[in-house]
Tab-separated table of C-alpha atoms and ligand atoms in Angstrom:
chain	number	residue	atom	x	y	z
A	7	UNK	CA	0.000	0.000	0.000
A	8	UNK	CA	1.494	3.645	-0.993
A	9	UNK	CA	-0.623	6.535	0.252
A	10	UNK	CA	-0.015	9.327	-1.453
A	11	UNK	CA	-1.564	12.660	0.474
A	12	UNK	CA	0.328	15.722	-0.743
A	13	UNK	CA	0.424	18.240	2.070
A	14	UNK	CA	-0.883	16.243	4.682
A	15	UNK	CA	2.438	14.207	5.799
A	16	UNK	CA	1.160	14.323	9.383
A	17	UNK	CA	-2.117	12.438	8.901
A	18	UNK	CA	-0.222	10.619	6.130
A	19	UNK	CA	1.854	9.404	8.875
A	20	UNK	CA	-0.719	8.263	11.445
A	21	UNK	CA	-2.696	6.622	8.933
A	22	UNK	CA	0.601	4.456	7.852
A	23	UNK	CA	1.354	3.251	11.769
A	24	UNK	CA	-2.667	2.273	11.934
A	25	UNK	CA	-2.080	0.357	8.865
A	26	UNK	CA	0.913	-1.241	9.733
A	27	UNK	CA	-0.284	-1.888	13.166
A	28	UNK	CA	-3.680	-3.260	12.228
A	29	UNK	CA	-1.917	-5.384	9.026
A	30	UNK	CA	1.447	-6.247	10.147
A	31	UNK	CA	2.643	-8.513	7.048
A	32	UNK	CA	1.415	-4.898	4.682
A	33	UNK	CA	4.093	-3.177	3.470
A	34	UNK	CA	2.587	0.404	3.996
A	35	UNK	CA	4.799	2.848	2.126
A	36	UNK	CA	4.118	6.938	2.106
A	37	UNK	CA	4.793	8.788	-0.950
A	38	UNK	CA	6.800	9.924	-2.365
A	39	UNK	CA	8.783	6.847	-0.631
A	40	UNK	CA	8.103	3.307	-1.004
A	41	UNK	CA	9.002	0.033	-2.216
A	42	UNK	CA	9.206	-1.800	-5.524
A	43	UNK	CA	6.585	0.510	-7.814
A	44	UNK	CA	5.239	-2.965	-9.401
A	45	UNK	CA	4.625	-4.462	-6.454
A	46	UNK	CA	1.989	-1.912	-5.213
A	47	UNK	CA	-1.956	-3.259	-5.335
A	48	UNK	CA	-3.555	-0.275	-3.133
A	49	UNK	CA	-3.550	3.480	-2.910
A	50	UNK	CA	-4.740	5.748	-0.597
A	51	UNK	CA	-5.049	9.321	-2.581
A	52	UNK	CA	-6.203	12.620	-1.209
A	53	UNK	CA	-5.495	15.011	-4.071
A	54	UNK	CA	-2.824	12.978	-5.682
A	55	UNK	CA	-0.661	14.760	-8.377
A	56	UNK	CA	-1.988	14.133	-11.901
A	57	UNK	CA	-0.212	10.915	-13.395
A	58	UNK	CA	1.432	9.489	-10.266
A	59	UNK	CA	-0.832	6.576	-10.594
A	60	UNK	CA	0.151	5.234	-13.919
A	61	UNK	CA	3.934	4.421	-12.248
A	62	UNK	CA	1.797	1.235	-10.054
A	63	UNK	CA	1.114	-1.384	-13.240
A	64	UNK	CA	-0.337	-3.928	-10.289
A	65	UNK	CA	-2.826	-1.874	-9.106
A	66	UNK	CA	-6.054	-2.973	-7.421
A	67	UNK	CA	-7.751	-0.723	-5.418
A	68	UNK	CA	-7.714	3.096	-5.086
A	69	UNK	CA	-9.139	4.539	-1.800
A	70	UNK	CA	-10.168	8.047	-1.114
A	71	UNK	CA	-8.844	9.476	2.377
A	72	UNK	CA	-12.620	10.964	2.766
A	73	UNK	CA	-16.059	10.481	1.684
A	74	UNK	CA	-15.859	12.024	-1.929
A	75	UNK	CA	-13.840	10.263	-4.619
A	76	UNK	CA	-14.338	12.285	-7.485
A	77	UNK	CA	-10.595	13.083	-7.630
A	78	UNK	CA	-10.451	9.859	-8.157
A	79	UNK	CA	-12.643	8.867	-11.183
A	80	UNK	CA	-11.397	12.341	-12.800
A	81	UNK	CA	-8.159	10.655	-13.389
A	82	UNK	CA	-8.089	8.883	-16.171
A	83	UNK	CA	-4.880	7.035	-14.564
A	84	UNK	CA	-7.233	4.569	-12.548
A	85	UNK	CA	-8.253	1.728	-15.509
A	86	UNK	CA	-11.125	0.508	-15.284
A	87	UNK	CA	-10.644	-2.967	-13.491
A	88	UNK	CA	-8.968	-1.004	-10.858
A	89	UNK	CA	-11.758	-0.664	-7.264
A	90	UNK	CA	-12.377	2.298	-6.042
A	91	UNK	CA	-13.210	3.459	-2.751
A	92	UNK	CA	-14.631	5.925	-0.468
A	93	UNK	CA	-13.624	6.049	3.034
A	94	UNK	CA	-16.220	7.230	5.153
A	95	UNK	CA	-14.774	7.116	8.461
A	96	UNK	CA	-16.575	6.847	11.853
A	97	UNK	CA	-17.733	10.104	12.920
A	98	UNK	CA	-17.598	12.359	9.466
A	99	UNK	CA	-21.302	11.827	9.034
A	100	UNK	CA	-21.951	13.204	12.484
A	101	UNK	CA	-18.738	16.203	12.596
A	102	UNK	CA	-20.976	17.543	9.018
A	103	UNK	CA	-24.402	17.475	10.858
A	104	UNK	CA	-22.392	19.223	13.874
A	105	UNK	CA	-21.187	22.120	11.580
A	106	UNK	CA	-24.481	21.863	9.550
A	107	UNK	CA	-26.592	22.704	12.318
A	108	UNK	CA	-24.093	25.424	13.625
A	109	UNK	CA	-24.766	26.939	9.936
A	110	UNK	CA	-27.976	26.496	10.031
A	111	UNK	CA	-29.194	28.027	13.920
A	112	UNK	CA	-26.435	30.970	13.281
A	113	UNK	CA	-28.791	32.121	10.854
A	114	UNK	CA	-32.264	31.205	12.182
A	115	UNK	CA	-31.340	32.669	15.532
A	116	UNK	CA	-29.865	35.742	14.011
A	117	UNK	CA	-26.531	35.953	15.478
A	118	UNK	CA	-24.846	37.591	12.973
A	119	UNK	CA	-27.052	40.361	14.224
A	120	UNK	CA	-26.232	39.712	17.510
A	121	UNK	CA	-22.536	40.027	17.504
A	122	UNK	CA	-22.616	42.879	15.394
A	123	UNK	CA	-24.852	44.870	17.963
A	124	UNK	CA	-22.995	43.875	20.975
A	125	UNK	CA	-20.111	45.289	19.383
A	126	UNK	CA	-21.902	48.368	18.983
A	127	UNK	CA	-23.544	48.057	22.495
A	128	UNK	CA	-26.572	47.547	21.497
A	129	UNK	CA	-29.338	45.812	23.236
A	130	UNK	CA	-31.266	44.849	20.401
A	131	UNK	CA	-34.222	41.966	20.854
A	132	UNK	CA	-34.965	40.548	17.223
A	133	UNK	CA	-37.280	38.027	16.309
A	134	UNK	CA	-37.257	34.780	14.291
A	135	UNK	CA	-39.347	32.651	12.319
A	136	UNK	CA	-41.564	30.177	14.403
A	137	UNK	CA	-41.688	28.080	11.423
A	138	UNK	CA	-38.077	26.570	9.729
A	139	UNK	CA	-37.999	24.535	6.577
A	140	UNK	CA	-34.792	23.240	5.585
A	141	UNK	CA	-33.887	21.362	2.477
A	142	UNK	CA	-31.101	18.475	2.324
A	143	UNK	CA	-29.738	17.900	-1.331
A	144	UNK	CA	-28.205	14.695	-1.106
A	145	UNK	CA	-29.253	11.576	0.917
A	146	UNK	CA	-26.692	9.492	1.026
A	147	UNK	CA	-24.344	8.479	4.603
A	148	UNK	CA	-23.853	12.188	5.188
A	149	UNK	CA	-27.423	13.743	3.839
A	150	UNK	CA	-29.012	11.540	6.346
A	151	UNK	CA	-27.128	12.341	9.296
A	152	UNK	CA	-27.687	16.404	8.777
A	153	UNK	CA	-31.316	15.927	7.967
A	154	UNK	CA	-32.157	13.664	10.953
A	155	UNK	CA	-30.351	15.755	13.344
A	156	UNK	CA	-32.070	19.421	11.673
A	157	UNK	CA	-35.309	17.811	12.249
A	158	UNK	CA	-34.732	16.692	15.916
A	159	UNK	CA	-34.436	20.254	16.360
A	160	UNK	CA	-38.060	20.715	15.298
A	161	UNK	CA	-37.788	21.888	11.427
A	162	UNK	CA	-39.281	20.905	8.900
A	163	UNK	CA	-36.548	19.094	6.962
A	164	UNK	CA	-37.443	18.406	2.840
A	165	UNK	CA	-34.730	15.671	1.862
A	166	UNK	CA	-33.400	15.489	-1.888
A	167	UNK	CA	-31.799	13.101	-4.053
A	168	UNK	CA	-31.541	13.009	-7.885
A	169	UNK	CA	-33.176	9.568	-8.000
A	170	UNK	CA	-35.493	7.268	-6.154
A	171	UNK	CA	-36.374	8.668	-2.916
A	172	UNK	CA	-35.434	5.974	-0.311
A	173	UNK	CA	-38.086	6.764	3.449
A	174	UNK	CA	-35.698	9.067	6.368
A	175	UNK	CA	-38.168	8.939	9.243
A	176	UNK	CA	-38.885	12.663	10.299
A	177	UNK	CA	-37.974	13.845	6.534
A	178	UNK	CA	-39.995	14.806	3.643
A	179	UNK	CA	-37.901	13.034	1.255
A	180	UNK	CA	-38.322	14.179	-2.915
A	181	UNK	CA	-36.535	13.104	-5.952
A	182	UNK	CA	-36.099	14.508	-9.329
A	183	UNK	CA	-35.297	17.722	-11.005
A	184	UNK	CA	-39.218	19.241	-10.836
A	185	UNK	CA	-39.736	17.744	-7.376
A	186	UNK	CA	-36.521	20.305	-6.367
A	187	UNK	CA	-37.617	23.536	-8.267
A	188	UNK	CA	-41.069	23.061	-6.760
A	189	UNK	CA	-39.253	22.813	-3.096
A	190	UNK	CA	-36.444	25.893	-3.320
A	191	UNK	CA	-39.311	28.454	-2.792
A	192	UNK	CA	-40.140	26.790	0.556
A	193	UNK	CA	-37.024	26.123	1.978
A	194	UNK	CA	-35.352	28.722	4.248
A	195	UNK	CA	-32.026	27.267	4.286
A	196	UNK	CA	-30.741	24.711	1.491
A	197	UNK	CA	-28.006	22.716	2.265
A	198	UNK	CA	-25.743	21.082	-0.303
A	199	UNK	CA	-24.086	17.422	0.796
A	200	UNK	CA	-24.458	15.672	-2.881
A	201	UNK	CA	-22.004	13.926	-4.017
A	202	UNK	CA	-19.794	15.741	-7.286
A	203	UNK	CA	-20.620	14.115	-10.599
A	204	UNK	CA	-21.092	15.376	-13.874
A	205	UNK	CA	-25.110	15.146	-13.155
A	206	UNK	CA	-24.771	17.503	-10.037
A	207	UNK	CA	-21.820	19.871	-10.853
A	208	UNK	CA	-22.872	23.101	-11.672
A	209	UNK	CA	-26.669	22.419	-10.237
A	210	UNK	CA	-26.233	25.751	-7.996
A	211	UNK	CA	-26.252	28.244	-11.065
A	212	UNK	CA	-28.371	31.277	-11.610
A	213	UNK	CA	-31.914	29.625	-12.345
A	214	UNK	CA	-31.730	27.178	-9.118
A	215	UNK	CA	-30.482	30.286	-7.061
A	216	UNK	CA	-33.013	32.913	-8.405
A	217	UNK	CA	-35.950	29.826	-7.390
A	218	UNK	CA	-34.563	30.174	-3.409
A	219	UNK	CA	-36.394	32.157	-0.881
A	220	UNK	CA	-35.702	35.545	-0.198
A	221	UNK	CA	-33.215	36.204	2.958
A	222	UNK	CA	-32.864	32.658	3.027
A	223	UNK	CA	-29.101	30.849	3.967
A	224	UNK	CA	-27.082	28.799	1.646
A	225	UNK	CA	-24.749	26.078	3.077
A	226	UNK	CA	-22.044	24.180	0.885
A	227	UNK	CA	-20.180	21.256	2.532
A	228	UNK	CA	-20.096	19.371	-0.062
A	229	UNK	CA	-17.921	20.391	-3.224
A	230	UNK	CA	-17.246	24.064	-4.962
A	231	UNK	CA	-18.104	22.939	-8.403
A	232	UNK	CA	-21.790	22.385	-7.429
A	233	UNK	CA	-21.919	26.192	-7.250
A	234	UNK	CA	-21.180	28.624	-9.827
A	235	UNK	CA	-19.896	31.036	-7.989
A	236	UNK	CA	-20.430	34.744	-10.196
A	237	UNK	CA	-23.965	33.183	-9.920
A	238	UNK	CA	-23.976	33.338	-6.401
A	239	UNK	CA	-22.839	36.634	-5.837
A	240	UNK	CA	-25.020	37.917	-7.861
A	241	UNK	CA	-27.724	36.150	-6.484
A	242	UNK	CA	-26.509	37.599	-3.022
A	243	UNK	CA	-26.641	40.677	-4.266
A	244	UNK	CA	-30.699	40.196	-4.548
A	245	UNK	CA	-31.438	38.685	-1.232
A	246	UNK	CA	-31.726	34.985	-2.082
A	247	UNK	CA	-30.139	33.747	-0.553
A	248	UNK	CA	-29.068	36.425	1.904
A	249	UNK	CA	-25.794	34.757	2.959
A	250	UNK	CA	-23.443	31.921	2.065
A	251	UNK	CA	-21.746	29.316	4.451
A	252	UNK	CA	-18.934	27.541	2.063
A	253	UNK	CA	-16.450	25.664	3.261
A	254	UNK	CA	-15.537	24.420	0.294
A	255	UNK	CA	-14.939	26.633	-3.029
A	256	UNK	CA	-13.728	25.797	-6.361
A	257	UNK	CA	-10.650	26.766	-6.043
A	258	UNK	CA	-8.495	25.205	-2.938
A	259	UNK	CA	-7.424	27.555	-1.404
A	260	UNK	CA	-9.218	30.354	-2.334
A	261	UNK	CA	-7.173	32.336	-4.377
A	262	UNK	CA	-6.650	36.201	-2.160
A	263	UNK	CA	-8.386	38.767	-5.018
A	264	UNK	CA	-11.462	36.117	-4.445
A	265	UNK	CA	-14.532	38.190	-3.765
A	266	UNK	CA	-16.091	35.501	-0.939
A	267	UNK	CA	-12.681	36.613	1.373
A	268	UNK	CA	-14.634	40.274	2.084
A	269	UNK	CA	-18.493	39.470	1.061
A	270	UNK	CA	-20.630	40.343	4.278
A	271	UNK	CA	-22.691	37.735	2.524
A	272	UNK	CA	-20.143	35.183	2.605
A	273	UNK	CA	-18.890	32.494	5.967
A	274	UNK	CA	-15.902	30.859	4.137
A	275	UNK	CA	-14.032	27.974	6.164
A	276	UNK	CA	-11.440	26.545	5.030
A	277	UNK	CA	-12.590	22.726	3.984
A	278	UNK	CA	-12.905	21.468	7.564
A	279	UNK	CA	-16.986	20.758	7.930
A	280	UNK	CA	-15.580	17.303	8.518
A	281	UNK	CA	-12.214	15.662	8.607
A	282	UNK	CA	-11.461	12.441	8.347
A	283	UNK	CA	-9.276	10.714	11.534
A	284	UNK	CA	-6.500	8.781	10.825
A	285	UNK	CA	-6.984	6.399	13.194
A	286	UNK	CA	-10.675	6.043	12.233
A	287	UNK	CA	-9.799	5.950	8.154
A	288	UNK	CA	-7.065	3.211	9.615
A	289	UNK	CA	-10.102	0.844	10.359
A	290	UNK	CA	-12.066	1.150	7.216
A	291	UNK	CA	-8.642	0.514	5.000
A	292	UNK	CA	-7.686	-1.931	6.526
A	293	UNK	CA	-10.781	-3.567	6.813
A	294	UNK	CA	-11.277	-3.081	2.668
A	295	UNK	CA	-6.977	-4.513	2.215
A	296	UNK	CA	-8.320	-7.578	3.737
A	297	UNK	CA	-11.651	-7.996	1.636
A	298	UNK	CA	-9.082	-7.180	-1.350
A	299	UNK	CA	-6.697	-9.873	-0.444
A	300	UNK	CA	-9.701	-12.234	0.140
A	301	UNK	CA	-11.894	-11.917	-2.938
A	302	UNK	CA	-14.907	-10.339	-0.422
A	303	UNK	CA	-16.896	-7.335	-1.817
A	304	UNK	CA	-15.400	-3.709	-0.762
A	305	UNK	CA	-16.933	-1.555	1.186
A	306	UNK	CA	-18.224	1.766	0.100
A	307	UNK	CA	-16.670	1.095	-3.790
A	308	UNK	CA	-17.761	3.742	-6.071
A	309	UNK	CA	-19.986	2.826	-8.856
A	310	UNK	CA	-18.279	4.383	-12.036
A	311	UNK	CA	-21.423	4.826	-13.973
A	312	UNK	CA	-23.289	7.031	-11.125
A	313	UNK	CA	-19.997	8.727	-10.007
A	314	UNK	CA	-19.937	8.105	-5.921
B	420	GLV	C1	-14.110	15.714	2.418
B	420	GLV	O1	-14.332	16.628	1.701
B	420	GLV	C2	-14.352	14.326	2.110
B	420	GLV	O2	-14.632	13.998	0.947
B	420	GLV	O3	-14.260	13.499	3.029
């Protein structure tokens, strides 16, 4: 196994001594040092540089460190018999929902506001809605999680997925293209946890965004490219949505002349909604080296055709 995670040596690190500890007779290598090239059979990539993977003729299995894999199937390095994998490690679902809900009660509850008249020593009562609709887009693992734990708070939580909509108790789950336009109007905060394929990139573009609510909240934890992002400041511009909480953007990290750095519309943070542990990826990847080595189905493979 080579894992190949440019820029994050430390985790790269702890996630080699949980291999090796967990598999002893694994060689666990971390790029860009390792063994014999043609002796490799699995990869663990986060953001691996374009055509590393075509120096490992024997390989099996490619596994994301984290829940998305699109960097994955967007390199045309990985054949096609070669697996691949997400790793959804214990607690990502649940740190998403955490930050999800922060999002999403910062801006029902008004603090913004808040902080900004404190500062100005003001002692300002303001209201809020006694009614809250929020809308999921994506159901998979992390969907779920976020729209379960919105609607223990009492909202009314719509849940979307592309396709068939599979029954979330305590969530108005839709599917389908019309089934979302009809449901934007409603929603007072939308938040985006779809997986990135070519069916969803792009999906946050000026006709979805001019279909939200007025002063309603926009969350992205999911991927930049679903959002076009000239769209959305325009669309911020007009109200709807009123503000923005990305932590992810198209471009990692955002380059300084961005306009989100200085948009009172805009919460940027820097891609940490949820991140993976180490120790926790340790037991999924190992647990999918064995299943490799034995034959056994993977866990969480990617089907190519849907993209995640
Ligand atoms: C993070 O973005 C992940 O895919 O786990």
């Amino acid at each position: 196994v080579v894992i190949i995670m440019p820029g994050r040596e430390a985790e790269a690190g702890r996630l080699a001594e949980g291999l090796r500890r967990r598999l002893p007779s694994t060689a666990v290598g971390v790029w860009p040092e390792y063994g014999a090239a043609d002796e490799v059979t699995a990869v663990v990539s986060w953001r691996h540089p374009p055509g590393v993977l075509e120096g490992f003729p024997a390989l099996r299995m490619v596994a994301s460190f984290g829940a998305g894999a699109e960097h994955l199937l967007e390199d045309a390095a990985v054949p096609a018999g070669v697996a691949v994998v997400r790793t959804v490690a214990d607690g990502l679902a649940r740190d998403l929902a955490e930050y999800v809900v922060a999002a999403v009660t910062r801006h029902r509850r008004r603090l913004r506001e808040h902080e900004r008249d404190q500062r100005r020593r003001r002692w300002r009562p303001r209201t809020y809605p006694a009614r809250w609709t929020d809308l999921v887009l994506g159901m998979g693992r992390m969907g779920v999680v976020s729209a379960r734990a919105l609607a223990a708070l009492g909202h009314e939580v719509l849940g979307w997925r592309r396709s068939v909509a599979a029954p979330v108790s305590g969530v108005n789950c839709l599917a389908g293209m019309p089934a979302l336009a009809d449901a934007l109007p409603d929603a007072d905060a939308v938040v985006c946890l779809l997986p990135l394929t070519p069916a969803t990139g792009d999906l946050i573009d000026e006709s979805f965004l001019a279909r939200m609510k007025p002063g309603s909240l926009l969350v992205n934890v999911a991927r930049g490219r679903h959002v076009v992002e000239d769209d959305l400041l325009d669309a911020l511009d007009r109200g709807r949505p009123k503000h923005a909480v990305l932590d992810v953007v198209r471009t990692e990290p955002l380059p300084p002349e961005h306009p989100f750095w200085d948009h009172p519309g805009v919460t940027l943070t820097p891609h940490v909604a949820a991140l993976t542990d180490p120790e926790a990826a340790a037991d999924r990847i190992a647990d999918n080296l064995r299943r490799l080595d034995a034959g056994e189905p993977l866990l969480d493979e990617v089907d190519r055709e849907l993209g995640y």
